[in-house]
mmCIF file of C-alpha atoms in Angstrom:
data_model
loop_
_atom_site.group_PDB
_atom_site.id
_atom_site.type_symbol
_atom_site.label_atom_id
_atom_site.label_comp_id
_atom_site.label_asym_id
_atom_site.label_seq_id
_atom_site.Cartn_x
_atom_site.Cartn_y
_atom_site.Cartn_z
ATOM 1 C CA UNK A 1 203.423 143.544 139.627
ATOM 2 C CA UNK A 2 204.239 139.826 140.202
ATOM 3 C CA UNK A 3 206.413 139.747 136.736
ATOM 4 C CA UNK A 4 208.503 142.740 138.986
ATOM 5 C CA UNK A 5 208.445 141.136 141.683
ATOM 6 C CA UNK A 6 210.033 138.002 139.865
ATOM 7 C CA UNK A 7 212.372 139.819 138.557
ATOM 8 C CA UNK A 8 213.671 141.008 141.809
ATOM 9 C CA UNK A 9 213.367 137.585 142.804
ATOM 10 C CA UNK A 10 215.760 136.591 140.297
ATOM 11 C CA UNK A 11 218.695 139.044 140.590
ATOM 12 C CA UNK A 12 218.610 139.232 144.004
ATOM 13 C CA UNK A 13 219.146 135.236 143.926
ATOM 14 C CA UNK A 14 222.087 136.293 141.715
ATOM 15 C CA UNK A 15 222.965 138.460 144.416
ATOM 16 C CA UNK A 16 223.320 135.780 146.525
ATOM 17 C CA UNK A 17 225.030 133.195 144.522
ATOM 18 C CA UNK A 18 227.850 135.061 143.617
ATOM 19 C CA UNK A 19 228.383 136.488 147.353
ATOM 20 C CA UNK A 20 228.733 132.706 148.357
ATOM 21 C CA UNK A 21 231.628 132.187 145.965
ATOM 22 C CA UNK A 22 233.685 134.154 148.891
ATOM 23 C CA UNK A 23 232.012 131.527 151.175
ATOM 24 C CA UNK A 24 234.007 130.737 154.669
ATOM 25 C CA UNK A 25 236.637 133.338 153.100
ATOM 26 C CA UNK A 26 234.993 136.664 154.458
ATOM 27 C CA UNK A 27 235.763 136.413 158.203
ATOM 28 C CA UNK A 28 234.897 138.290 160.563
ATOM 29 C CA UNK A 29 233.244 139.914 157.709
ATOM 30 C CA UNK A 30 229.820 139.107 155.807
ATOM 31 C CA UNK A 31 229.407 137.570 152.464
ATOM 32 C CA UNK A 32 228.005 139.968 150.393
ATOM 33 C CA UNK A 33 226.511 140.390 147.037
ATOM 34 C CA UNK A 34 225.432 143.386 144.815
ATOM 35 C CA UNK A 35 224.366 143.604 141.028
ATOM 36 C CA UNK A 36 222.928 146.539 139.589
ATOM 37 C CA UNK A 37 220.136 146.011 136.677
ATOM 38 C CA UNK A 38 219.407 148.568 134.039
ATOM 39 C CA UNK A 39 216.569 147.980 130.830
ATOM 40 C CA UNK A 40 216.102 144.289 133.235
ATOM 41 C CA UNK A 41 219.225 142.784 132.235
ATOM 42 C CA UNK A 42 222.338 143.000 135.382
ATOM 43 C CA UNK A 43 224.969 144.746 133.849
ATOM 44 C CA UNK A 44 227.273 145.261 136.590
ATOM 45 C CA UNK A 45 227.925 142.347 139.931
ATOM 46 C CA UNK A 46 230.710 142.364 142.858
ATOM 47 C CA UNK A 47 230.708 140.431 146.057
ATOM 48 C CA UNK A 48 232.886 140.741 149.198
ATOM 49 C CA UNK A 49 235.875 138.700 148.755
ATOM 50 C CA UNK A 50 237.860 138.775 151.873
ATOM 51 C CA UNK A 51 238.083 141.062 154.903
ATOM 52 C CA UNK A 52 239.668 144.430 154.819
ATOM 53 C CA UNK A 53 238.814 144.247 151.126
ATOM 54 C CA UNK A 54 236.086 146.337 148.759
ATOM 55 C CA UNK A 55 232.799 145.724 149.363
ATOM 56 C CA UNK A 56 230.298 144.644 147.236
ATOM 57 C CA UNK A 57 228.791 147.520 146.269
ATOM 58 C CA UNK A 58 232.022 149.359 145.634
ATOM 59 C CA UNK A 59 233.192 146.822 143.242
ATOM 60 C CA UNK A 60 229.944 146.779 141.238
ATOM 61 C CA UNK A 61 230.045 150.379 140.785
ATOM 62 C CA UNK A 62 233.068 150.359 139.980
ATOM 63 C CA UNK A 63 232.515 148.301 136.909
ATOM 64 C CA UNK A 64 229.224 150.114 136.344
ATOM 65 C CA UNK A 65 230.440 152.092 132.811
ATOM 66 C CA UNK A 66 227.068 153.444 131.809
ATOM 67 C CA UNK A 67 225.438 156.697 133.252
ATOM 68 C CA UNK A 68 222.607 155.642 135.756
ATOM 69 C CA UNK A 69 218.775 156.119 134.199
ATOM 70 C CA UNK A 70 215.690 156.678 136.171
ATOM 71 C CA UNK A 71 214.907 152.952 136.292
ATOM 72 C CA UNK A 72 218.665 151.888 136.827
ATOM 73 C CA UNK A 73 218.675 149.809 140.194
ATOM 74 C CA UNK A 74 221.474 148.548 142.917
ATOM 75 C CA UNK A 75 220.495 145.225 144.310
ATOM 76 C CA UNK A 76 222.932 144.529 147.304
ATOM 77 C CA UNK A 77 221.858 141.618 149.761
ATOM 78 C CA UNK A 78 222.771 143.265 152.609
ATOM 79 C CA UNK A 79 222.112 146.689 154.039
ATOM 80 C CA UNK A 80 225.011 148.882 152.718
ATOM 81 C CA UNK A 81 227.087 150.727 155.149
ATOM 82 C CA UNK A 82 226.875 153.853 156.361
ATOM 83 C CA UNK A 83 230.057 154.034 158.643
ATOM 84 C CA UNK A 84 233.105 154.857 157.276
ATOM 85 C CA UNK A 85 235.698 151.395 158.593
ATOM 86 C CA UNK A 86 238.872 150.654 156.642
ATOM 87 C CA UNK A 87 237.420 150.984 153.338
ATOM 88 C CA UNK A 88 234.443 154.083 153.481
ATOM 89 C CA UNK A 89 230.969 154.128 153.195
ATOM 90 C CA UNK A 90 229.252 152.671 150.564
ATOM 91 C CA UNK A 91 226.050 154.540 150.718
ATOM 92 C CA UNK A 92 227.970 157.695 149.896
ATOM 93 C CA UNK A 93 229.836 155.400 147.157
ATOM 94 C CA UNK A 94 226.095 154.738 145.940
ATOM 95 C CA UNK A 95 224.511 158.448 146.505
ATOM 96 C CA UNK A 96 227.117 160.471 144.249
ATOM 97 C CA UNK A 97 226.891 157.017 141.739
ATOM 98 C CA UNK A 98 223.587 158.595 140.452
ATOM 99 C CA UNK A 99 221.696 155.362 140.836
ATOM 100 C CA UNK A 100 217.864 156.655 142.780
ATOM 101 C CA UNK A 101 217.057 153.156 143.186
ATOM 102 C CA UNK A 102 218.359 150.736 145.895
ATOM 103 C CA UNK A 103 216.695 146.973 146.821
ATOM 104 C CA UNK A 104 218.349 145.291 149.703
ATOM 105 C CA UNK A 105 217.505 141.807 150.754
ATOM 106 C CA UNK A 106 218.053 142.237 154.919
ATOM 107 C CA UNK A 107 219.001 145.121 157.372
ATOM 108 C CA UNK A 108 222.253 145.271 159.204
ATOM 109 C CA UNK A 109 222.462 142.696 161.778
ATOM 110 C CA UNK A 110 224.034 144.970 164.436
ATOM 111 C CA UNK A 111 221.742 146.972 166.592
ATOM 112 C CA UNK A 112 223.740 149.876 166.364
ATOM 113 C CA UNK A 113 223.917 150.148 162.740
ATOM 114 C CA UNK A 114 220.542 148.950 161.208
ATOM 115 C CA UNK A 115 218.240 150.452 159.569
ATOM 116 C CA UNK A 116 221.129 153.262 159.437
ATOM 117 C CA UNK A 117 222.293 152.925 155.665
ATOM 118 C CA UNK A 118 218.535 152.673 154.704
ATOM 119 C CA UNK A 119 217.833 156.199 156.241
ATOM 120 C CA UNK A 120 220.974 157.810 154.757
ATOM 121 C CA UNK A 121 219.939 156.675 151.363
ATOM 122 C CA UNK A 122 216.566 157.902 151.923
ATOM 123 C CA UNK A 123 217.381 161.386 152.647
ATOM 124 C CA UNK A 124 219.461 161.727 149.980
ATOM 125 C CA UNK A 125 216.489 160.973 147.875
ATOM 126 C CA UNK A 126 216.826 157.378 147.032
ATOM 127 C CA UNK A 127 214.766 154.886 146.361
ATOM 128 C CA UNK A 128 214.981 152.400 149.268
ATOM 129 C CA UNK A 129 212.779 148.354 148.929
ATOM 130 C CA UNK A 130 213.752 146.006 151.773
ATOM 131 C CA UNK A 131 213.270 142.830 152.632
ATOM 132 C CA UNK A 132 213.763 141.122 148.753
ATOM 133 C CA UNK A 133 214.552 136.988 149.998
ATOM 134 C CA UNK A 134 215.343 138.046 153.178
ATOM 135 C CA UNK A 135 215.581 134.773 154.326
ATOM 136 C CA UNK A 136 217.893 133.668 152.284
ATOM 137 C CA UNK A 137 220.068 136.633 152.496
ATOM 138 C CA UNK A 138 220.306 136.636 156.202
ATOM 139 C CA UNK A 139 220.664 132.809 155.872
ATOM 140 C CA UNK A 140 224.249 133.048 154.626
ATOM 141 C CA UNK A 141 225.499 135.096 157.115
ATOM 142 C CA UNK A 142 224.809 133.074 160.372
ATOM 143 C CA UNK A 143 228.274 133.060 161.560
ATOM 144 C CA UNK A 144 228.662 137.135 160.843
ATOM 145 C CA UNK A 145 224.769 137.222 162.185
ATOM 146 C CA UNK A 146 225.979 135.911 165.959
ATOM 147 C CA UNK A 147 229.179 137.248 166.039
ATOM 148 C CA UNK A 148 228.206 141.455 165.588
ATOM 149 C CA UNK A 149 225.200 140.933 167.796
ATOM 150 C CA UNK A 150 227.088 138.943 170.595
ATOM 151 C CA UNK A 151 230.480 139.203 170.315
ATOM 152 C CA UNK A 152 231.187 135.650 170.744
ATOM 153 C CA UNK A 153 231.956 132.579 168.338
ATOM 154 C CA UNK A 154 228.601 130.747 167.128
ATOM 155 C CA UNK A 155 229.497 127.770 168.672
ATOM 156 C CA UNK A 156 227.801 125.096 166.633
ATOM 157 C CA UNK A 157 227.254 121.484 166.760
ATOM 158 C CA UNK A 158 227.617 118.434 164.174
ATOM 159 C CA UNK A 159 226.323 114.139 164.827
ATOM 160 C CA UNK A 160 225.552 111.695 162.519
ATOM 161 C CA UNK A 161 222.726 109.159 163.795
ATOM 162 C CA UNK A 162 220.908 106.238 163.201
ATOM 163 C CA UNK A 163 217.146 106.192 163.101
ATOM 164 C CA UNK A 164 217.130 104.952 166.420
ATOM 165 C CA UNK A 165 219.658 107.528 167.778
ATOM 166 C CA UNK A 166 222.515 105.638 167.845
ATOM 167 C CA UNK A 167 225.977 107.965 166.909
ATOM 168 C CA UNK A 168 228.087 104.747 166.677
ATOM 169 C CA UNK A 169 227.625 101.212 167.948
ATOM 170 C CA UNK A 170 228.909 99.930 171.028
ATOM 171 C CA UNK A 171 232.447 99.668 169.906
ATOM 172 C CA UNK A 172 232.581 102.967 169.087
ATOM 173 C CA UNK A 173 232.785 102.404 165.272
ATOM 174 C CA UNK A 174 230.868 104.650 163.195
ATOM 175 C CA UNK A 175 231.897 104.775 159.558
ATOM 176 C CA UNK A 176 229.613 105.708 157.619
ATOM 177 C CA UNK A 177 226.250 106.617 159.545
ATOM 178 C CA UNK A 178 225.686 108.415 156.907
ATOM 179 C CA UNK A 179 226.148 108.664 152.734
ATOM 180 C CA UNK A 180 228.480 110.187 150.728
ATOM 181 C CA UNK A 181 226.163 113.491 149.535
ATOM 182 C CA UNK A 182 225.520 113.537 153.774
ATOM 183 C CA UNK A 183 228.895 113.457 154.097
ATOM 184 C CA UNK A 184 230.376 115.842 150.840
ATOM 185 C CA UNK A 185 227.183 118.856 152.457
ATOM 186 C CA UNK A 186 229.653 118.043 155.962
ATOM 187 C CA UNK A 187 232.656 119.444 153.850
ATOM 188 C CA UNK A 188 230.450 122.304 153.069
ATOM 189 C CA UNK A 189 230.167 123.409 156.557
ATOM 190 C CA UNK A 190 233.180 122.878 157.377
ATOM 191 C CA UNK A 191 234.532 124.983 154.708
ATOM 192 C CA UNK A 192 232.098 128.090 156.229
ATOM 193 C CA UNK A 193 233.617 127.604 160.033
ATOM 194 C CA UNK A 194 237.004 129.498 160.056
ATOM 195 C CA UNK A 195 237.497 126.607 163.268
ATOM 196 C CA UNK A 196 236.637 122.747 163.870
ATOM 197 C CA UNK A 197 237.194 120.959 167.009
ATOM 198 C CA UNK A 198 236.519 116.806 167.971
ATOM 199 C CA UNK A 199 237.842 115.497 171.284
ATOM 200 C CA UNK A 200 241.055 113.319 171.598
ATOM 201 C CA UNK A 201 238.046 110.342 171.365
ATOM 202 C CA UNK A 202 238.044 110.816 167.460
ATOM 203 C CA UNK A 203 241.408 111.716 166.779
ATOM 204 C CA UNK A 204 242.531 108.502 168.146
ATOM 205 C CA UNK A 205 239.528 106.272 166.645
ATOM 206 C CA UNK A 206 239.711 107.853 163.414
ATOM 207 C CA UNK A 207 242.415 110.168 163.002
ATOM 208 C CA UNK A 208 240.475 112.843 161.117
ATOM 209 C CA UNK A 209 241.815 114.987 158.947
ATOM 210 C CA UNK A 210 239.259 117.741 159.756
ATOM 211 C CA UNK A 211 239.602 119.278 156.066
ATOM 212 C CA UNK A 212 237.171 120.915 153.543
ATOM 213 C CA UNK A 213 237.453 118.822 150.491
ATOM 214 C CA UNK A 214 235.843 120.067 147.752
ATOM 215 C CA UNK A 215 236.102 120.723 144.154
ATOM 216 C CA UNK A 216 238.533 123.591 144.198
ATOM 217 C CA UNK A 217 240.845 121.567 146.609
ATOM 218 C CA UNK A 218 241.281 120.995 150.137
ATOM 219 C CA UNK A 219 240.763 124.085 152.995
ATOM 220 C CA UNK A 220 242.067 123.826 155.885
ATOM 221 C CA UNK A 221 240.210 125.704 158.810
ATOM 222 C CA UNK A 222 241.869 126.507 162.268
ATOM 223 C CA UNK A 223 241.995 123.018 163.889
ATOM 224 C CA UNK A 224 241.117 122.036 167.502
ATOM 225 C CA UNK A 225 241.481 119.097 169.454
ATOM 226 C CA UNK A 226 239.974 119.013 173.159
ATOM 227 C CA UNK A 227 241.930 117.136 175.502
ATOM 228 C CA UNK A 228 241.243 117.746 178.500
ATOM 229 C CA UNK A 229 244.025 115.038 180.239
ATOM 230 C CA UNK A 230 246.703 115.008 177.248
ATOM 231 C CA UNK A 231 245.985 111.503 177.028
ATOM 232 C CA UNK A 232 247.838 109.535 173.755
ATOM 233 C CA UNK A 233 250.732 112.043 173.329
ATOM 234 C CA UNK A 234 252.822 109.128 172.216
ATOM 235 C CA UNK A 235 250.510 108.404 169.218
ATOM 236 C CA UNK A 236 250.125 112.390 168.396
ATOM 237 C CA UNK A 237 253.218 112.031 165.466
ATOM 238 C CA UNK A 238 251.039 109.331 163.756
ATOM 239 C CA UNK A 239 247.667 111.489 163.199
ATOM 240 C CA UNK A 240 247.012 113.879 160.236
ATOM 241 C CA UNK A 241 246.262 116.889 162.360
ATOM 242 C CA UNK A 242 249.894 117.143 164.055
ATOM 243 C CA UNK A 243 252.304 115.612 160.817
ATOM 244 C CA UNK A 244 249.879 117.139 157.667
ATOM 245 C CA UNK A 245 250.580 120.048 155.745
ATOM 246 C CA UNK A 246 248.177 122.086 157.889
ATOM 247 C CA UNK A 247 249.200 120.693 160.822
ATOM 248 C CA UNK A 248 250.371 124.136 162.347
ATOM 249 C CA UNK A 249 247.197 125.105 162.389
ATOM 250 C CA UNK A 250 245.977 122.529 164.598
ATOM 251 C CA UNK A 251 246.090 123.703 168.650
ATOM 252 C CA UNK A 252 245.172 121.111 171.646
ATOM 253 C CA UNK A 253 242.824 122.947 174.068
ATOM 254 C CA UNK A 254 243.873 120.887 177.388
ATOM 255 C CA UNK A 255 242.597 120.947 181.097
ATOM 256 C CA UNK A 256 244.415 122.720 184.142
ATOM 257 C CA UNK A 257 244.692 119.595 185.813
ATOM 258 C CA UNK A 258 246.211 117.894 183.114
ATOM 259 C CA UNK A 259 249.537 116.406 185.229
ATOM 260 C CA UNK A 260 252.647 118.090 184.197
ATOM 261 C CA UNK A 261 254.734 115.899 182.774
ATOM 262 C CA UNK A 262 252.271 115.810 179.843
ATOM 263 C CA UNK A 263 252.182 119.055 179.559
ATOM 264 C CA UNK A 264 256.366 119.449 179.011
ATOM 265 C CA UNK A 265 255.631 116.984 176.516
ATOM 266 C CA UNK A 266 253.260 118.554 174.852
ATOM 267 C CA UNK A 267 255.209 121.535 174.742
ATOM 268 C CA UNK A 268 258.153 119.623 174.061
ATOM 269 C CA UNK A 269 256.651 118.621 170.626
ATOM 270 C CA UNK A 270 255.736 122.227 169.798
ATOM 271 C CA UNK A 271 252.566 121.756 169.469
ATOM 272 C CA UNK A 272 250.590 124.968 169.924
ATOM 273 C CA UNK A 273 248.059 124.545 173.061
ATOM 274 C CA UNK A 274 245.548 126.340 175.123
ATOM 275 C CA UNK A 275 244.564 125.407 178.693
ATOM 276 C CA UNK A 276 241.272 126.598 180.011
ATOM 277 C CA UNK A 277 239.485 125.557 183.585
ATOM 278 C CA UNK A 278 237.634 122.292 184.108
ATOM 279 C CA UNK A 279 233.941 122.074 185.045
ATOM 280 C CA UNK A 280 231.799 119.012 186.425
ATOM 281 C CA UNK A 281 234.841 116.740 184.708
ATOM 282 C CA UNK A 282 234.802 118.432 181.428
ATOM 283 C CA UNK A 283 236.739 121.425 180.013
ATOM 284 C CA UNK A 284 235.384 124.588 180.332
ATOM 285 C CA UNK A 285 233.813 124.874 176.701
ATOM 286 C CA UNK A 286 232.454 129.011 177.283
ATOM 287 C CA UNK A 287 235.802 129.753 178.605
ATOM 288 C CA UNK A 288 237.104 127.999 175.407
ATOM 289 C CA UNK A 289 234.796 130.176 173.279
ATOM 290 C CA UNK A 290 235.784 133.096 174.947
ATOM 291 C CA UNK A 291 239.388 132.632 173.840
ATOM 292 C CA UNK A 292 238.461 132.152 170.050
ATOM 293 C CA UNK A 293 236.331 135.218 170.636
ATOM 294 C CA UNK A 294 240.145 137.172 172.030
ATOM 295 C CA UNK A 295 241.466 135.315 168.840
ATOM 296 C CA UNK A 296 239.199 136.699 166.986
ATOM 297 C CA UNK A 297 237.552 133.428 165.571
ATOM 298 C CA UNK A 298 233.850 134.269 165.009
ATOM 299 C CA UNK A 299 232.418 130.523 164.548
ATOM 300 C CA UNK A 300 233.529 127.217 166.101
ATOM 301 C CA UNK A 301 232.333 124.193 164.302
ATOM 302 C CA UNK A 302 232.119 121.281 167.170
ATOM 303 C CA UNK A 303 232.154 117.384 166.084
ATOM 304 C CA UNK A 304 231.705 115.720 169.342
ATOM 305 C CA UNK A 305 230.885 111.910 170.044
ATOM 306 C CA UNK A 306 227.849 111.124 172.073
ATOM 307 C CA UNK A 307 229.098 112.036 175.459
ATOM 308 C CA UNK A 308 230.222 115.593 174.919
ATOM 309 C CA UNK A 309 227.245 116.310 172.714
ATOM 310 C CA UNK A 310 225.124 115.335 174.930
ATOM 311 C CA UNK A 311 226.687 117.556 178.015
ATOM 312 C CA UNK A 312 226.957 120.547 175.526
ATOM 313 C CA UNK A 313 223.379 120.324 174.618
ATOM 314 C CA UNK A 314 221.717 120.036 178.070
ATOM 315 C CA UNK A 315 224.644 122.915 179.663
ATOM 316 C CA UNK A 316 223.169 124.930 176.456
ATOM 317 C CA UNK A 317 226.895 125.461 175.152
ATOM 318 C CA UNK A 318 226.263 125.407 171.634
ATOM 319 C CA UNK A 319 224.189 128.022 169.599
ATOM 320 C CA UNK A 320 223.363 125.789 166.770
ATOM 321 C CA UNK A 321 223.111 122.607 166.072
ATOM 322 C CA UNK A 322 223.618 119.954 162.604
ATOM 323 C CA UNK A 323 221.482 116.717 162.857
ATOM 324 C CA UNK A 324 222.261 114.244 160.123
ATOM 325 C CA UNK A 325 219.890 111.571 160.327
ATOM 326 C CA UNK A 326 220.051 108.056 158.217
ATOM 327 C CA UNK A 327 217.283 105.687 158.135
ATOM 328 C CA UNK A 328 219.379 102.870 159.174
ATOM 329 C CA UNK A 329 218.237 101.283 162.616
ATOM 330 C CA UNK A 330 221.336 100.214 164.500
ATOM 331 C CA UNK A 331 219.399 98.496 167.082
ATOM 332 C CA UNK A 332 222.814 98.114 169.984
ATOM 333 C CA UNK A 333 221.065 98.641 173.019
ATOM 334 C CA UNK A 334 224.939 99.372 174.525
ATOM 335 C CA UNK A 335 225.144 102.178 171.476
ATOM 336 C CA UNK A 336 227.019 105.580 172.030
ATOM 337 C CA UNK A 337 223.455 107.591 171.649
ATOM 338 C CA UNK A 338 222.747 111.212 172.136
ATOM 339 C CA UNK A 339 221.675 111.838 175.772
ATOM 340 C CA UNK A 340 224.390 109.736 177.325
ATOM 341 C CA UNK A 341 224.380 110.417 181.345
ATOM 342 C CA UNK A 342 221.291 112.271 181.080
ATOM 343 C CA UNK A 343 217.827 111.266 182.407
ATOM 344 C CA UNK A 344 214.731 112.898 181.234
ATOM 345 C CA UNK A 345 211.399 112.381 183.334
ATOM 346 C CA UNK A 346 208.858 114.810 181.474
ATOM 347 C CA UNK A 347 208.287 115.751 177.584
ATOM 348 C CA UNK A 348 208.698 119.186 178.709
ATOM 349 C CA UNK A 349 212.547 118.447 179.495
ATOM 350 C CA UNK A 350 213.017 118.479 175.964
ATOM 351 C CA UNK A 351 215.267 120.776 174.206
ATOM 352 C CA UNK A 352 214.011 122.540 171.145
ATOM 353 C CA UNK A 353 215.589 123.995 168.103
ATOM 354 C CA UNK A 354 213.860 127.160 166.500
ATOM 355 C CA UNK A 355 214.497 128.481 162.800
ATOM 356 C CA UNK A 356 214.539 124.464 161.673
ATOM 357 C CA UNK A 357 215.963 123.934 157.974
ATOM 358 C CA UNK A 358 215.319 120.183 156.779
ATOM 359 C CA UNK A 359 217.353 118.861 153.528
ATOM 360 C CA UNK A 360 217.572 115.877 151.764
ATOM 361 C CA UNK A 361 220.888 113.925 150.817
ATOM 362 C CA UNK A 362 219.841 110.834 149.269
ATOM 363 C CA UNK A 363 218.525 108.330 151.616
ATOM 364 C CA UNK A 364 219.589 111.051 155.001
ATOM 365 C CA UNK A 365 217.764 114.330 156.158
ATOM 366 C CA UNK A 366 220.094 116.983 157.462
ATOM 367 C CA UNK A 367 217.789 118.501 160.431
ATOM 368 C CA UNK A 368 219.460 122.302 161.567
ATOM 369 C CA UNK A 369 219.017 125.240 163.845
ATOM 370 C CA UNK A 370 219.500 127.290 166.560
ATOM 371 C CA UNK A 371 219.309 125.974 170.023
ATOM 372 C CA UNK A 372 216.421 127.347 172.350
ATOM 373 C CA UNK A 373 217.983 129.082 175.250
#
């Protein structure tokens, strides 16, 4: 029984792997994997490569060119479909396949469909194991996860600190907190969020390029810059994000009391833009998400400095929230930390983070989860 269980171990981590190769590509979609195994050996694999396109479990039976035995088994890392959509349901794909056994790794996120594909597969008289790394499985999908359930953007959260909680010293400099592998798992993330924002702060401190760089190139996500007073339009043609080759998909999210002037020459530069209300000084950041969410942009993926971290994290703005720690101890007692204009009197004033993931990159420890509401 544990050699079996092994052995689903291993092809669902299969599974997995190649459903990340689509990884940041699948949106609004999930990343999806599905192998099917006959005599223990996978002898068929597709994952989701792009939205509107076949799923998984379509394109591994597809290339499936044997006829299915009594032990042949589907592994598919998500709960297949039982809806029709734009491209039919895979669990009658899988019934009139002739394969009677099916292992999925997690249910169907969305309330209204889960659980649905396993019962359709079960009265046809399938086979049906669930829960095979289920983790891991739902892991992957944590933009996808948010978006079906709440029909809003996971609105997550990314700082670099010192040991001492510093985000950059007094000056505001703050290259490099971190390493390089700290830094090259940041492209990773960033590659997964179909949109990045930073504030006009670190556009005009570091003029960021705000790109994925990895081994098969550079990946440009949607692009945001919040600016809530159009402040250094004069030095906008000098930055990457508004003269690069991705620089139309960059958009300036602005107050509506920015003063006019700035914003004819704003539109003057064509520039795209969105202005949203202010609040306590600050832009509106759920009015914000709420236009990504009419843009359909399932996942925002926030880099703030110290100040706007801190007020998104005590409003409860963000969903989820990146911690990369090093061990260095900057020891500026005028340092930009984290909890800026905040003052705590009680332990029980702190904010938690649930589901944590820790990981190791070199010398740092990337700390990650979802924010307690």
């Amino acid at each position: 029984m544990i050699a079996e269980s092994e052995k689903l171990n291993a092809h669902m981590e299969h599974a997995i792997r190649i459903a990340k190769k689509a990884w940041g590509q699948t949106h609004s979609n999930p990343m999806v994997g599905a192998v099917i195994v006959e005599d223990g050996k996978i002898v068929s694999e597709g994952y989701h490569e792009r939205s509107g396109g076949k799923h998984a479990e379509i394109i591994a039976l597809e290339s499936y060119k044997g006829t299915p035995k009594a032990e042949t088994t589907l592994l598919v890392t998500l709960e297949p479909c039982s809806t029709e959509g734009r491209t039919g349901a895979c669990t009658n794909a899988i019934i009139h396949s002739g394969i009677k056994n099916v292992v999925i790794g997690t249910l169907d996120p969305n309330p209204k469909h889960s659980g649905a594909g396993v019962t359709f597969l079960e009265s046809a008289g399938i086979s049906v194991t669930v829960g095979v790394l289920e983790e891991a499985c739902r892991e992957m999908n944590i933009i996808f996860n948010h978006w079906i359930v709440h029909k809003r953007p996971l609105c997550a959260l990314k700082i670099a600190m010192t040991l001492d909680g510093c985000m950059a010293a007094s000056t505001g400099h703050s290259k490099w907190i971190t390493g390089e592998l700290a830094r090259e798992d940041v492209m990773h993330w960033r590659r997964l969020f179909p949109a990045i924002a930073v504030t006009q702060n670190t556009v005009s401190a570091d003029n960021p390029r705000l790109t994925s760089r990895l081994n098969d190139g550079i990946f440009c996500s949607q692009r945001f810059v919040l600016n809530r007073e159009l402040r250094d339009l004069e030095n906008y043609k000098n930055y990457h994000l508004f003269s690069d080759d991705f620089k139309s998909k960059t958009i300036v999210v602005y107050g509506m009391n920015a003063v006019k002037d700035r914003v004819e020459a704003l539109e003057a530069m064509g520039i795209q833009s969105w202005k949203v209300s202010e609040s306590e000084g600050k832009l509106n950041i759920d009015e914000f998400l709420n236009l990504c969410a009419e843009n359909a942009i399932p996942g925002v993926f926030i880099e703030p400095g110290a100040q706007l971290a801190t007020h998104l994290i005590a409003n409860r703005s963000v969903d989820y929230i990146y911690i990369y720690q090093s061990p260095k101890l900057l020891m500026d007692q005028k340092g930009h930390s984290l909890g800026t204009e905040r003052s705590s009197q009680l332990m029980n004033e702190s904010m938690h983070l649930l589901d944590v993931k820790r990981e190791l990159f070199g010398e740092d420890t990337l700390i990650r989860g979802y924010l307690r509401k």
